[in-house]
């Protein structure tokens, strides 16, 4: 990428019902990526089932966002509230052409900034890229003021998966300065 493209703003856009088809298409790519770690298989029609996706378009405490790099659609994320008021990144996806170009980190920090307070981020240790990415994001967000814990993968994930690693942090601890902002929230 050239330097002008590298400096494009990274923004979040709340995914309304009108934008739902874009999230649904990107979610197929996400499920394909995660199939390596979570054992997802496509159905007879070639598509991956994502039973909880509709909940992010109407259930209180859940939100879907489209992530943009400049004018380019870069990915999506799903956010849900956890018991006790914390938020969790339930899904996070950046298209492969924009990975390792700081777009994902900037988008993740914008998500964390969009809801100041406690957050939980889960990933599989077998997904080495995600493990490295989320630890770097946590450090960028709050320095060393984050912890990890292991939790069983909840159903409907296939039985026998190793536990998820959860990063727990609170974005009220450190001001996230100079990072992208959320729009349309």
PDB file of C-alpha atoms in Angstrom:
ATOM      1  CA  UNK A   1       0.000   0.000   0.000  1.00  0.00           C
ATOM      2  CA  UNK A   2       1.165   3.521  -0.579  1.00  0.00           C
ATOM      3  CA  UNK A   3       1.536   5.997   2.267  1.00  0.00           C
ATOM      4  CA  UNK A   4      -1.726   7.795   1.417  1.00  0.00           C
ATOM      5  CA  UNK A   5      -3.652   4.526   1.688  1.00  0.00           C
ATOM      6  CA  UNK A   6      -1.796   3.530   4.870  1.00  0.00           C
ATOM      7  CA  UNK A   7      -3.036   6.699   6.568  1.00  0.00           C
ATOM      8  CA  UNK A   8      -6.713   6.232   5.667  1.00  0.00           C
ATOM      9  CA  UNK A   9      -9.045   6.583   8.628  1.00  0.00           C
ATOM     10  CA  UNK A  10     -10.364   3.435  10.250  1.00  0.00           C
ATOM     11  CA  UNK A  11     -13.990   3.849  11.288  1.00  0.00           C
ATOM     12  CA  UNK A  12     -16.869   1.831  12.693  1.00  0.00           C
ATOM     13  CA  UNK A  13     -20.375   1.998  11.318  1.00  0.00           C
ATOM     14  CA  UNK A  14     -23.294   0.524  13.191  1.00  0.00           C
ATOM     15  CA  UNK A  15     -24.796  -2.146  10.942  1.00  0.00           C
ATOM     16  CA  UNK A  16     -28.486  -1.433  10.530  1.00  0.00           C
ATOM     17  CA  UNK A  17     -30.924  -3.893   8.949  1.00  0.00           C
ATOM     18  CA  UNK A  18     -30.136  -2.220   5.626  1.00  0.00           C
ATOM     19  CA  UNK A  19     -26.446  -3.139   6.041  1.00  0.00           C
ATOM     20  CA  UNK A  20     -27.134  -6.627   7.364  1.00  0.00           C
ATOM     21  CA  UNK A  21     -26.450  -8.370   4.005  1.00  0.00           C
ATOM     22  CA  UNK A  22     -22.859  -7.028   4.015  1.00  0.00           C
ATOM     23  CA  UNK A  23     -22.305  -8.396   7.528  1.00  0.00           C
ATOM     24  CA  UNK A  24     -23.831 -11.743   6.518  1.00  0.00           C
ATOM     25  CA  UNK A  25     -21.485 -12.054   3.527  1.00  0.00           C
ATOM     26  CA  UNK A  26     -18.409 -11.125   5.577  1.00  0.00           C
ATOM     27  CA  UNK A  27     -19.546 -13.528   8.311  1.00  0.00           C
ATOM     28  CA  UNK A  28     -19.212 -16.385   5.811  1.00  0.00           C
ATOM     29  CA  UNK A  29     -15.537 -15.481   5.340  1.00  0.00           C
ATOM     30  CA  UNK A  30     -15.092 -15.244   9.109  1.00  0.00           C
ATOM     31  CA  UNK A  31     -16.662 -18.660   9.697  1.00  0.00           C
ATOM     32  CA  UNK A  32     -14.421 -20.128   7.005  1.00  0.00           C
ATOM     33  CA  UNK A  33     -11.338 -18.632   8.718  1.00  0.00           C
ATOM     34  CA  UNK A  34     -12.485 -19.942  12.114  1.00  0.00           C
ATOM     35  CA  UNK A  35     -13.274 -23.413  10.747  1.00  0.00           C
ATOM     36  CA  UNK A  36      -9.579 -24.240  11.117  1.00  0.00           C
ATOM     37  CA  UNK A  37      -9.763 -23.698  14.883  1.00  0.00           C
ATOM     38  CA  UNK A  38     -13.387 -24.411  15.781  1.00  0.00           C
ATOM     39  CA  UNK A  39     -14.286 -27.176  13.342  1.00  0.00           C
ATOM     40  CA  UNK A  40     -17.064 -25.305  11.500  1.00  0.00           C
ATOM     41  CA  UNK A  41     -18.152 -27.107   8.326  1.00  0.00           C
ATOM     42  CA  UNK A  42     -20.315 -25.758   5.509  1.00  0.00           C
ATOM     43  CA  UNK A  43     -23.759 -27.149   4.875  1.00  0.00           C
ATOM     44  CA  UNK A  44     -24.861 -28.882   1.693  1.00  0.00           C
ATOM     45  CA  UNK A  45     -25.433 -25.474   0.066  1.00  0.00           C
ATOM     46  CA  UNK A  46     -21.803 -24.481   0.696  1.00  0.00           C
ATOM     47  CA  UNK A  47     -22.583 -21.872   3.342  1.00  0.00           C
ATOM     48  CA  UNK A  48     -21.646 -21.845   7.000  1.00  0.00           C
ATOM     49  CA  UNK A  49     -24.380 -21.735   9.621  1.00  0.00           C
ATOM     50  CA  UNK A  50     -24.152 -18.786  12.009  1.00  0.00           C
ATOM     51  CA  UNK A  51     -27.155 -19.251  14.279  1.00  0.00           C
ATOM     52  CA  UNK A  52     -26.399 -16.342  16.617  1.00  0.00           C
ATOM     53  CA  UNK A  53     -25.784 -13.735  13.901  1.00  0.00           C
ATOM     54  CA  UNK A  54     -29.455 -12.611  13.693  1.00  0.00           C
ATOM     55  CA  UNK A  55     -29.356 -11.770  17.420  1.00  0.00           C
ATOM     56  CA  UNK A  56     -26.964  -8.886  16.673  1.00  0.00           C
ATOM     57  CA  UNK A  57     -29.700  -7.145  14.684  1.00  0.00           C
ATOM     58  CA  UNK A  58     -32.315  -6.536  17.305  1.00  0.00           C
ATOM     59  CA  UNK A  59     -31.549  -8.206  20.622  1.00  0.00           C
ATOM     60  CA  UNK A  60     -30.759  -5.649  23.334  1.00  0.00           C
ATOM     61  CA  UNK A  61     -27.109  -5.620  24.356  1.00  0.00           C
ATOM     62  CA  UNK A  62     -25.845  -6.849  20.974  1.00  0.00           C
ATOM     63  CA  UNK A  63     -24.512  -4.766  18.107  1.00  0.00           C
ATOM     64  CA  UNK A  64     -22.973  -5.379  14.701  1.00  0.00           C
ATOM     65  CA  UNK A  65     -20.466  -2.992  13.126  1.00  0.00           C
ATOM     66  CA  UNK A  66     -18.985  -2.691   9.683  1.00  0.00           C
ATOM     67  CA  UNK A  67     -15.322  -1.686   9.786  1.00  0.00           C
ATOM     68  CA  UNK A  68     -13.970   0.661   7.125  1.00  0.00           C
ATOM     69  CA  UNK A  69     -10.486   1.678   6.037  1.00  0.00           C
ATOM     70  CA  UNK A  70     -11.133   4.987   4.340  1.00  0.00           C
ATOM     71  CA  UNK A  71     -14.043   4.324   1.980  1.00  0.00           C
ATOM     72  CA  UNK A  72     -13.195   0.610   1.738  1.00  0.00           C
ATOM     73  CA  UNK A  73     -15.181  -2.000   3.616  1.00  0.00           C
ATOM     74  CA  UNK A  74     -12.508  -3.730   5.705  1.00  0.00           C
ATOM     75  CA  UNK A  75     -14.458  -6.152   7.906  1.00  0.00           C
ATOM     76  CA  UNK A  76     -17.027  -6.454  10.654  1.00  0.00           C
ATOM     77  CA  UNK A  77     -17.346  -7.021  14.367  1.00  0.00           C
ATOM     78  CA  UNK A  78     -20.063  -8.265  16.687  1.00  0.00           C
ATOM     79  CA  UNK A  79     -20.259  -6.923  20.238  1.00  0.00           C
ATOM     80  CA  UNK A  80     -22.370  -8.285  23.070  1.00  0.00           C
ATOM     81  CA  UNK A  81     -22.916  -7.393  26.694  1.00  0.00           C
ATOM     82  CA  UNK A  82     -21.819  -9.913  29.287  1.00  0.00           C
ATOM     83  CA  UNK A  83     -23.506 -10.415  32.651  1.00  0.00           C
ATOM     84  CA  UNK A  84     -22.440  -7.597  34.949  1.00  0.00           C
ATOM     85  CA  UNK A  85     -22.260  -4.989  32.165  1.00  0.00           C
ATOM     86  CA  UNK A  86     -18.941  -5.885  30.530  1.00  0.00           C
ATOM     87  CA  UNK A  87     -18.735  -6.048  26.752  1.00  0.00           C
ATOM     88  CA  UNK A  88     -17.315  -8.836  24.641  1.00  0.00           C
ATOM     89  CA  UNK A  89     -16.042  -8.952  21.098  1.00  0.00           C
ATOM     90  CA  UNK A  90     -18.047 -11.933  19.874  1.00  0.00           C
ATOM     91  CA  UNK A  91     -16.567 -11.788  16.357  1.00  0.00           C
ATOM     92  CA  UNK A  92     -13.909  -9.689  14.668  1.00  0.00           C
ATOM     93  CA  UNK A  93     -12.921 -10.002  11.021  1.00  0.00           C
ATOM     94  CA  UNK A  94     -10.627  -8.023   8.726  1.00  0.00           C
ATOM     95  CA  UNK A  95     -10.350  -8.983   5.049  1.00  0.00           C
ATOM     96  CA  UNK A  96      -7.055 -10.665   4.245  1.00  0.00           C
ATOM     97  CA  UNK A  97      -5.853  -7.906   1.891  1.00  0.00           C
ATOM     98  CA  UNK A  98      -5.832  -5.448   4.827  1.00  0.00           C
ATOM     99  CA  UNK A  99      -4.323  -7.690   7.506  1.00  0.00           C
ATOM    100  CA  UNK A 100      -0.898  -6.863   8.943  1.00  0.00           C
ATOM    101  CA  UNK A 101      -1.326  -3.241   7.855  1.00  0.00           C
ATOM    102  CA  UNK A 102      -2.496  -1.825  11.210  1.00  0.00           C
ATOM    103  CA  UNK A 103      -6.140  -1.708  10.067  1.00  0.00           C
ATOM    104  CA  UNK A 104      -7.234  -4.466  12.470  1.00  0.00           C
ATOM    105  CA  UNK A 105      -5.412  -2.981  15.460  1.00  0.00           C
ATOM    106  CA  UNK A 106      -6.862   0.462  14.817  1.00  0.00           C
ATOM    107  CA  UNK A 107     -10.372  -0.991  14.355  1.00  0.00           C
ATOM    108  CA  UNK A 108     -10.095  -3.096  17.535  1.00  0.00           C
ATOM    109  CA  UNK A 109      -8.986  -0.074  19.552  1.00  0.00           C
ATOM    110  CA  UNK A 110     -11.885   1.947  18.115  1.00  0.00           C
ATOM    111  CA  UNK A 111     -14.271  -0.812  19.252  1.00  0.00           C
ATOM    112  CA  UNK A 112     -12.815  -0.833  22.763  1.00  0.00           C
ATOM    113  CA  UNK A 113     -13.030   2.942  22.854  1.00  0.00           C
ATOM    114  CA  UNK A 114     -16.669   2.938  21.683  1.00  0.00           C
ATOM    115  CA  UNK A 115     -17.850   1.488  25.018  1.00  0.00           C
ATOM    116  CA  UNK A 116     -15.557   2.604  27.870  1.00  0.00           C
ATOM    117  CA  UNK A 117     -15.474   0.059  30.658  1.00  0.00           C
ATOM    118  CA  UNK A 118     -14.794  -3.645  31.172  1.00  0.00           C
ATOM    119  CA  UNK A 119     -14.237  -5.917  28.160  1.00  0.00           C
ATOM    120  CA  UNK A 120     -13.686  -9.617  27.543  1.00  0.00           C
ATOM    121  CA  UNK A 121     -12.013 -10.901  24.376  1.00  0.00           C
ATOM    122  CA  UNK A 122     -11.936 -14.638  23.686  1.00  0.00           C
ATOM    123  CA  UNK A 123      -9.755 -16.576  21.266  1.00  0.00           C
ATOM    124  CA  UNK A 124      -8.277 -20.029  20.734  1.00  0.00           C
ATOM    125  CA  UNK A 125      -4.558 -20.372  21.505  1.00  0.00           C
ATOM    126  CA  UNK A 126      -4.237 -22.574  18.389  1.00  0.00           C
ATOM    127  CA  UNK A 127      -5.034 -19.434  16.392  1.00  0.00           C
ATOM    128  CA  UNK A 128      -1.534 -18.000  16.874  1.00  0.00           C
ATOM    129  CA  UNK A 129      -2.263 -14.868  14.844  1.00  0.00           C
ATOM    130  CA  UNK A 130      -5.334 -14.019  16.939  1.00  0.00           C
ATOM    131  CA  UNK A 131      -3.493 -14.729  20.195  1.00  0.00           C
ATOM    132  CA  UNK A 132      -0.647 -12.386  19.238  1.00  0.00           C
ATOM    133  CA  UNK A 133      -3.051  -9.756  17.850  1.00  0.00           C
ATOM    134  CA  UNK A 134      -5.345  -9.566  20.903  1.00  0.00           C
ATOM    135  CA  UNK A 135      -2.445  -9.436  23.360  1.00  0.00           C
ATOM    136  CA  UNK A 136      -0.953  -6.536  21.387  1.00  0.00           C
ATOM    137  CA  UNK A 137      -4.327  -4.763  21.268  1.00  0.00           C
ATOM    138  CA  UNK A 138      -4.825  -5.219  25.030  1.00  0.00           C
ATOM    139  CA  UNK A 139      -1.383  -3.749  25.707  1.00  0.00           C
ATOM    140  CA  UNK A 140      -2.028  -0.836  23.331  1.00  0.00           C
ATOM    141  CA  UNK A 141      -5.358  -0.180  25.064  1.00  0.00           C
ATOM    142  CA  UNK A 142      -4.410  -0.389  28.753  1.00  0.00           C
ATOM    143  CA  UNK A 143      -0.700  -1.142  29.041  1.00  0.00           C
ATOM    144  CA  UNK A 144      -0.150  -4.042  31.415  1.00  0.00           C
ATOM    145  CA  UNK A 145      -3.507  -3.627  33.191  1.00  0.00           C
ATOM    146  CA  UNK A 146      -5.102  -6.749  31.667  1.00  0.00           C
ATOM    147  CA  UNK A 147      -5.349 -10.384  32.673  1.00  0.00           C
ATOM    148  CA  UNK A 148      -5.957 -13.703  30.972  1.00  0.00           C
ATOM    149  CA  UNK A 149      -8.014 -16.690  32.019  1.00  0.00           C
ATOM    150  CA  UNK A 150      -9.100 -19.966  30.450  1.00  0.00           C
ATOM    151  CA  UNK A 151     -12.807 -20.782  30.002  1.00  0.00           C
ATOM    152  CA  UNK A 152     -14.562 -23.725  28.331  1.00  0.00           C
ATOM    153  CA  UNK A 153     -15.854 -23.044  24.828  1.00  0.00           C
ATOM    154  CA  UNK A 154     -19.655 -22.779  25.150  1.00  0.00           C
ATOM    155  CA  UNK A 155     -22.087 -24.740  22.975  1.00  0.00           C
ATOM    156  CA  UNK A 156     -22.881 -24.947  20.113  1.00  0.00           C
ATOM    157  CA  UNK A 157     -19.126 -25.290  19.434  1.00  0.00           C
ATOM    158  CA  UNK A 158     -18.022 -28.859  18.777  1.00  0.00           C
ATOM    159  CA  UNK A 159     -17.243 -30.890  21.900  1.00  0.00           C
ATOM    160  CA  UNK A 160     -13.628 -31.481  22.840  1.00  0.00           C
ATOM    161  CA  UNK A 161     -12.210 -28.094  21.880  1.00  0.00           C
ATOM    162  CA  UNK A 162      -9.467 -26.695  24.089  1.00  0.00           C
ATOM    163  CA  UNK A 163     -10.664 -23.865  26.347  1.00  0.00           C
ATOM    164  CA  UNK A 164     -10.849 -20.305  25.092  1.00  0.00           C
ATOM    165  CA  UNK A 165      -8.310 -17.816  26.350  1.00  0.00           C
ATOM    166  CA  UNK A 166     -10.066 -14.679  27.597  1.00  0.00           C
ATOM    167  CA  UNK A 167      -8.349 -11.315  27.902  1.00  0.00           C
ATOM    168  CA  UNK A 168     -10.076  -9.147  30.506  1.00  0.00           C
ATOM    169  CA  UNK A 169      -9.451  -5.403  30.585  1.00  0.00           C
ATOM    170  CA  UNK A 170     -11.105  -2.119  31.477  1.00  0.00           C
ATOM    171  CA  UNK A 171     -10.735   0.739  29.010  1.00  0.00           C
ATOM    172  CA  UNK A 172     -11.467   3.309  31.707  1.00  0.00           C
ATOM    173  CA  UNK A 173      -8.015   2.596  33.173  1.00  0.00           C
ATOM    174  CA  UNK A 174      -5.988   4.193  30.371  1.00  0.00           C
ATOM    175  CA  UNK A 175      -7.086   6.900  28.004  1.00  0.00           C
ATOM    176  CA  UNK A 176      -6.846   5.670  24.407  1.00  0.00           C
ATOM    177  CA  UNK A 177      -5.401   8.768  22.762  1.00  0.00           C
ATOM    178  CA  UNK A 178      -4.763   9.299  19.113  1.00  0.00           C
ATOM    179  CA  UNK A 179      -6.761   6.262  17.994  1.00  0.00           C
ATOM    180  CA  UNK A 180      -9.664   6.069  15.545  1.00  0.00           C
ATOM    181  CA  UNK A 181     -13.125   6.909  16.737  1.00  0.00           C
ATOM    182  CA  UNK A 182     -16.442   5.147  16.438  1.00  0.00           C
ATOM    183  CA  UNK A 183     -18.988   6.625  14.070  1.00  0.00           C
ATOM    184  CA  UNK A 184     -22.653   5.913  13.680  1.00  0.00           C
ATOM    185  CA  UNK A 185     -22.996   4.471  17.167  1.00  0.00           C
TER     186      UNK A 185
END
